Short mmCIF file of C-alpha atoms in Angstrom, two decimals:
data_model
loop_
_atom_site.label_atom_id
_atom_site.label_comp_id
_atom_site.label_asym_id
_atom_site.label_seq_id
_atom_site.Cartn_x
_atom_site.Cartn_y
_atom_site.Cartn_z
CA MET Y 1 -35.77 169.87 205.89
CA SER Y 2 -34.39 172.26 203.48
CA VAL Y 3 -35.27 172.77 199.64
CA ALA Y 4 -36.69 170.24 197.48
CA HIS Y 5 -37.09 170.48 193.58
CA ASP Y 6 -39.79 168.56 191.50
CA ALA Y 7 -39.39 165.69 189.34
CA PRO Y 8 -39.13 164.32 185.78
CA MET Y 9 -41.86 164.10 183.30
CA SER Y 10 -42.18 160.86 182.03
CA THR Y 11 -43.72 159.71 184.70
CA ARG Y 12 -47.15 167.32 203.83
CA SER Y 13 -47.13 170.23 201.71
CA ALA Y 14 -44.48 172.72 200.77
CA HIS Y 15 -44.02 176.06 202.14
CA VAL Y 16 -41.10 178.43 201.35
CA SER Y 17 -40.47 181.79 202.87
CA LYS Y 18 -41.94 183.42 199.64
CA ARG Y 19 -45.58 182.12 199.80
CA PRO Y 20 -47.09 181.92 196.33
CA SER Y 21 -50.00 183.42 195.21
CA ARG Y 22 -53.45 181.85 195.43
CA ALA Y 23 -54.87 183.38 192.56
CA GLY Y 24 -54.89 180.27 190.29
CA ARG Y 25 -56.59 178.09 192.62
CA ASP Y 26 -60.10 178.95 191.63
CA ALA Y 27 -59.26 178.52 188.03
CA ARG Y 28 -61.50 175.60 186.49
CA ALA Y 29 -60.57 173.62 183.36
CA PRO Y 30 -63.06 173.97 180.60
CA VAL Y 31 -66.43 171.72 180.23
CA ALA Y 32 -65.45 168.79 178.05
CA ALA Y 33 -67.24 168.34 174.96
CA GLY Y 34 -70.69 166.85 175.39
CA ALA Y 35 -70.70 167.71 179.30
CA ALA Y 36 -73.64 170.13 180.36
CA SER Y 37 -72.39 173.47 180.06
CA ALA Y 38 -74.12 174.55 183.36
CA ALA Y 39 -72.17 174.29 186.50
CA PRO Y 40 -73.70 172.47 189.19
CA ALA Y 41 -75.95 174.28 191.68
CA LEU Y 42 -73.93 175.07 194.90
CA VAL Y 43 -75.69 175.05 198.44
CA PRO Y 44 -74.62 178.85 199.31
CA ALA Y 45 -74.14 177.93 203.14
CA VAL Y 46 -71.69 175.30 202.42
CA GLU Y 47 -69.88 177.21 199.79
CA ARG Y 48 -69.30 179.85 202.06
CA ALA Y 49 -68.03 177.43 204.82
CA VAL Y 50 -65.72 175.92 202.36
CA ARG Y 51 -64.35 179.51 201.03
CA LEU Y 52 -63.82 180.67 204.74
CA VAL Y 53 -61.92 177.21 205.60
CA ASP Y 54 -59.73 177.56 202.57
CA HIS Y 55 -59.11 181.10 203.64
CA LEU Y 56 -58.00 180.03 206.89
CA ALA Y 57 -55.77 177.68 205.78
CA GLY Y 58 -53.91 180.24 203.55
CA LEU Y 59 -53.26 182.84 206.54
CA ARG Y 60 -49.96 183.40 208.05
CA ARG Y 61 -51.46 184.60 211.04
CA PRO Y 62 -54.75 184.50 212.72
CA GLN Y 63 -57.18 187.26 211.51
CA PRO Y 64 -59.86 189.22 213.40
CA LEU Y 65 -63.50 189.15 212.04
CA ALA Y 66 -63.42 192.53 210.44
CA GLU Y 67 -60.21 191.67 208.26
CA LEU Y 68 -61.85 188.12 207.38
CA ALA Y 69 -65.28 189.85 206.28
CA LYS Y 70 -63.17 192.31 204.14
CA ALA Y 71 -61.17 189.64 202.44
CA LEU Y 72 -64.16 187.22 201.81
CA GLY Y 73 -66.71 190.14 201.03
CA LEU Y 74 -69.15 188.59 203.66
CA PRO Y 75 -71.31 190.31 206.18
CA LYS Y 76 -70.03 190.42 209.63
CA SER Y 77 -72.98 189.21 210.91
CA SER Y 78 -73.32 186.11 208.87
CA LEU Y 79 -69.52 185.41 209.05
CA HIS Y 80 -69.60 185.68 212.88
CA GLY Y 81 -72.18 182.90 212.77
CA LEU Y 82 -70.05 180.73 210.32
CA LEU Y 83 -67.02 181.19 212.58
CA ASN Y 84 -68.88 180.34 215.57
CA THR Y 85 -70.12 177.25 213.93
CA LEU Y 86 -66.47 176.04 212.73
CA VAL Y 87 -65.27 176.71 216.07
CA ALA Y 88 -67.70 174.52 217.40
CA LEU Y 89 -66.97 171.57 215.40
CA GLY Y 90 -63.00 172.17 215.62
CA LEU Y 91 -62.58 173.52 211.82
CA ALA Y 92 -61.48 176.89 213.20
CA THR Y 93 -60.09 178.21 216.55
CA ARG Y 94 -60.69 181.60 218.33
CA SER Y 95 -57.95 183.27 220.45
CA GLU Y 96 -58.72 185.58 223.51
CA ARG Y 97 -57.91 188.51 221.36
CA GLY Y 98 -60.91 187.70 219.04
CA GLU Y 99 -58.66 186.12 216.06
CA TYR Y 100 -59.52 183.35 214.04
CA ALA Y 101 -57.35 180.41 212.57
CA LEU Y 102 -57.76 176.99 211.21
CA GLY Y 103 -58.65 174.45 213.68
CA PRO Y 104 -57.32 170.87 214.11
CA LYS Y 105 -60.03 168.94 212.44
CA PRO Y 106 -58.73 169.10 208.81
CA VAL Y 107 -55.57 167.22 210.02
CA GLN Y 108 -57.85 164.20 210.88
CA TRP Y 109 -59.33 164.67 207.42
CA ALA Y 110 -56.09 164.88 205.52
CA GLY Y 111 -55.12 161.62 207.13
CA ALA Y 112 -58.23 159.87 206.26
CA PHE Y 113 -57.80 160.94 202.69
CA GLY Y 114 -54.22 159.52 202.64
CA GLN Y 115 -55.47 156.39 203.77
CA GLN Y 116 -58.36 156.22 201.21
CA SER Y 117 -56.50 157.43 198.24
CA GLY Y 118 -55.33 155.02 195.83
CA VAL Y 119 -52.41 157.40 194.36
CA VAL Y 120 -51.01 157.95 197.72
CA ALA Y 121 -51.02 154.46 198.68
CA ALA Y 122 -49.44 153.77 195.32
CA PHE Y 123 -47.01 156.48 195.85
CA ASP Y 124 -45.81 155.09 199.13
CA ALA Y 125 -45.58 151.70 198.20
CA ALA Y 126 -43.58 152.33 194.72
CA ALA Y 127 -41.30 154.94 196.71
CA ALA Y 128 -39.97 152.14 198.88
CA GLU Y 129 -38.89 150.29 196.16
CA LEU Y 130 -36.13 152.51 194.53
CA PRO Y 131 -32.81 152.61 196.07
CA ALA Y 132 -31.58 155.31 194.00
CA LEU Y 133 -34.06 157.85 195.60
CA ARG Y 134 -33.40 156.91 199.30
CA GLU Y 135 -31.38 160.03 199.74
CA GLU Y 136 -33.67 162.33 198.08
CA THR Y 137 -36.74 164.30 198.96
CA ILE Y 138 -39.59 163.02 196.72
CA MET Y 139 -43.18 164.65 196.54
CA LEU Y 140 -46.51 163.49 195.23
CA ALA Y 141 -48.84 166.40 193.90
CA VAL Y 142 -52.16 166.77 191.77
CA LEU Y 143 -52.98 169.77 189.52
CA ASP Y 144 -55.47 172.13 191.33
CA GLY Y 145 -56.37 174.99 188.75
CA ALA Y 146 -53.20 176.68 188.06
CA GLU Y 147 -51.54 175.39 191.15
CA VAL Y 148 -50.04 172.29 192.41
CA LEU Y 149 -51.38 170.66 195.49
CA TYR Y 150 -48.91 168.11 197.56
CA LEU Y 151 -50.63 165.05 198.57
CA ALA Y 152 -47.31 163.19 199.85
CA CYS Y 153 -43.86 163.84 200.59
CA ARG Y 154 -41.03 160.99 201.51
CA PRO Y 155 -38.18 163.34 202.91
CA GLY Y 156 -34.86 162.25 201.99
CA THR Y 157 -31.71 162.65 204.07
CA ARG Y 158 -30.28 165.67 202.47
CA ALA Y 159 -31.23 168.96 203.89
CA LEU Y 160 -33.22 171.39 201.37
CA ALA Y 161 -34.21 174.90 201.63
CA VAL Y 162 -38.03 174.27 201.01
CA ASN Y 163 -40.02 172.57 203.37
CA PHE Y 164 -42.70 170.42 201.65
CA ARG Y 165 -45.63 169.52 203.74
CA VAL Y 166 -48.66 167.65 202.76
CA GLY Y 167 -51.60 170.13 201.64
CA GLY Y 168 -48.80 172.96 200.67
CA ARG Y 169 -49.38 174.79 197.09
CA PHE Y 170 -47.22 175.99 194.75
CA PRO Y 171 -47.79 177.86 191.22
CA ALA Y 172 -48.04 175.11 188.69
CA ASN Y 173 -45.60 177.05 186.35
CA CYS Y 174 -42.70 177.09 188.46
CA THR Y 175 -42.72 173.55 189.72
CA SER Y 176 -41.54 170.37 187.70
CA SER Y 177 -44.49 168.12 189.02
CA GLY Y 178 -46.92 171.04 187.90
CA LYS Y 179 -45.13 171.18 184.30
CA ALA Y 180 -45.09 167.43 184.14
CA MET Y 181 -48.97 167.49 184.45
CA LEU Y 182 -49.47 170.39 182.28
CA ALA Y 183 -47.68 169.09 179.51
CA THR Y 184 -50.18 166.24 179.12
CA LEU Y 185 -52.99 168.73 178.91
CA PRO Y 186 -54.19 170.16 175.38
CA VAL Y 187 -52.60 173.50 174.83
CA GLU Y 188 -55.76 175.33 174.81
CA ARG Y 189 -56.50 174.28 178.13
CA VAL Y 190 -53.32 175.33 179.65
CA ARG Y 191 -54.05 178.95 177.88
CA LYS Y 192 -57.31 178.91 179.73
CA LEU Y 193 -55.91 177.89 182.94
CA PHE Y 194 -53.53 180.92 182.97
CA GLY Y 195 -55.32 183.32 180.80
CA GLY Y 196 -53.61 186.21 179.54
CA ALA Y 197 -51.99 187.73 182.76
CA ALA Y 198 -48.31 187.34 183.60
CA LEU Y 199 -47.45 184.14 185.47
CA VAL Y 200 -46.86 184.01 189.06
CA ARG Y 201 -42.97 184.08 189.60
CA LEU Y 202 -41.27 182.74 192.71
CA THR Y 203 -37.45 183.52 191.55
CA ARG Y 204 -35.82 185.41 189.02
CA HIS Y 205 -35.37 182.19 186.85
CA SER Y 206 -39.05 181.57 187.02
CA THR Y 207 -41.19 181.25 183.79
CA GLY Y 208 -42.94 184.55 183.45
CA SER Y 209 -45.41 184.08 180.18
CA VAL Y 210 -47.74 181.33 178.96
CA THR Y 211 -45.56 181.54 175.72
CA ALA Y 212 -42.52 180.59 177.48
CA LEU Y 213 -44.27 178.12 179.29
CA LEU Y 214 -45.78 176.24 176.31
CA ARG Y 215 -42.08 176.10 174.93
CA GLN Y 216 -41.03 174.55 178.41
CA LEU Y 217 -44.01 171.84 178.16
CA GLY Y 218 -43.48 170.91 174.56
CA GLU Y 219 -40.04 170.04 175.58
CA SER Y 220 -41.06 168.15 178.48
CA ARG Y 221 -43.64 166.10 176.39
CA ALA Y 222 -40.58 165.28 173.96
CA GLN Y 223 -38.19 163.97 176.63
CA GLY Y 224 -40.64 162.34 179.04
CA TYR Y 225 -40.06 164.58 182.20
CA ALA Y 226 -40.05 168.22 183.38
CA VAL Y 227 -37.57 170.38 184.92
CA ASP Y 228 -37.38 173.11 187.43
CA ASP Y 229 -34.29 174.82 187.07
CA GLU Y 230 -34.20 177.18 190.39
CA GLU Y 231 -37.83 178.41 189.43
CA THR Y 232 -39.17 177.75 192.89
CA ALA Y 233 -36.07 178.32 195.10
CA GLU Y 234 -32.64 179.57 194.23
CA GLY Y 235 -30.22 176.71 194.22
CA MET Y 236 -32.67 173.87 193.55
CA HIS Y 237 -33.14 171.80 190.87
CA CYS Y 238 -36.15 169.60 190.47
CA PHE Y 239 -37.50 166.63 187.98
CA GLY Y 240 -41.03 165.61 187.68
CA ALA Y 241 -42.82 162.93 185.88
CA PRO Y 242 -46.62 162.38 185.24
CA VAL Y 243 -48.73 159.55 186.74
CA PHE Y 244 -51.43 158.05 184.89
CA ALA Y 245 -54.42 155.85 185.70
CA ALA Y 246 -56.30 153.32 183.88
CA GLY Y 247 -58.04 154.95 180.74
CA ARG Y 248 -56.75 158.57 181.38
CA ASP Y 249 -54.71 160.32 178.71
CA GLU Y 250 -54.11 163.54 181.08
CA ALA Y 251 -51.95 162.98 184.10
CA VAL Y 252 -53.67 162.24 187.30
CA ALA Y 253 -50.61 163.16 189.31
CA ALA Y 254 -47.14 163.70 189.10
CA VAL Y 255 -43.78 162.53 191.19
CA ALA Y 256 -41.08 164.97 191.62
CA VAL Y 257 -37.44 164.96 193.22
CA SER Y 258 -35.51 168.06 194.78
CA LEU Y 259 -31.93 168.33 194.27
CA ILE Y 260 -29.19 171.03 195.68
CA LYS Y 261 -28.03 172.02 192.16
CA ALA Y 262 -24.13 173.02 193.06
CA SER Y 263 -23.62 169.59 194.85
CA THR Y 264 -25.18 167.47 192.35
CA SER Y 265 -22.93 166.07 189.49
CA ALA Y 266 -24.07 165.36 186.14
CA ARG Y 267 -24.22 161.61 186.61
CA ARG Y 268 -25.99 161.88 189.70
CA ARG Y 269 -28.77 163.94 188.19
CA ASP Y 270 -29.03 161.46 185.54
CA GLU Y 271 -29.41 158.73 187.75
CA VAL Y 272 -32.24 160.42 189.65
CA VAL Y 273 -33.99 161.40 186.47
CA THR Y 274 -33.83 157.98 185.41
CA ALA Y 275 -35.38 156.84 189.14
CA ILE Y 276 -38.08 159.73 188.80
CA ARG Y 277 -39.43 158.20 185.65
CA GLN Y 278 -39.28 154.91 187.11
CA LEU Y 279 -41.23 155.79 190.24
CA ALA Y 280 -44.07 157.42 187.91
CA ALA Y 281 -44.13 154.30 185.71
CA ARG Y 282 -44.44 152.00 188.90
CA VAL Y 283 -47.31 154.55 190.51
CA SER Y 284 -49.15 154.48 187.09
CA GLN Y 285 -48.81 150.55 186.92
CA ARG Y 286 -50.32 150.56 190.35
CA LEU Y 287 -53.41 152.71 189.31
CA GLY Y 288 -53.98 150.41 186.37
CA ALA Y 289 -52.40 152.59 183.61
#
């Protein structure tokens, strides 16, 4: 499958040749008013193990113990013990050269999550109801810090330059699904998510500043969908729409559709925008919104 763009905003993860930064992954939303100011205590061993699995998941190639220790800032001795445990449990693999990579167990967990997740089930059911989107690649994503995380992808019949797969991530500021969700957040929350640093850019068209992003989010709120105009991949036009759940004013997810810009007529684009907004509305209805 080739490129896919995100969808309008009323409403297996992605991989591109240029991998986005994972810097925004650890960003966290500010504590809600009235909530306890202190973060919950974490079990150190579990936190280290999760950090390690997350790092392995982001590697382009297996890494030896020394590189992993340097990247994670952990002593080799304790990291070696963690890796041995993860290998025994199927969460990591060790090659004959002593290099480590992600193991097969997370695939089982991903499948279980898909079966148990109400939003994935709602997406799968609603996606089958819209003939206008049958030829197009459509995605379901959630916001994770300053990135989007893809929970589901329904491939279309048109080839795209971006391969979307469950578990993939992109900078939220570059994608229509990310902008669709960000537009439902308070402005100050968006500022805190991205801080004062320059935004991650995947192409020369990507938004480079929080100020410019906030302008786009205002437009998205007004029109009911978000646009990725070659910001994730050159030649791709994506539209995303937010998905809501019962009693929630902020989006819990977003659906998006990707089109090849040069071969898409204005009429077809309008049809797809209407359809992705309808899809978002149907998924939201299934979630009680």
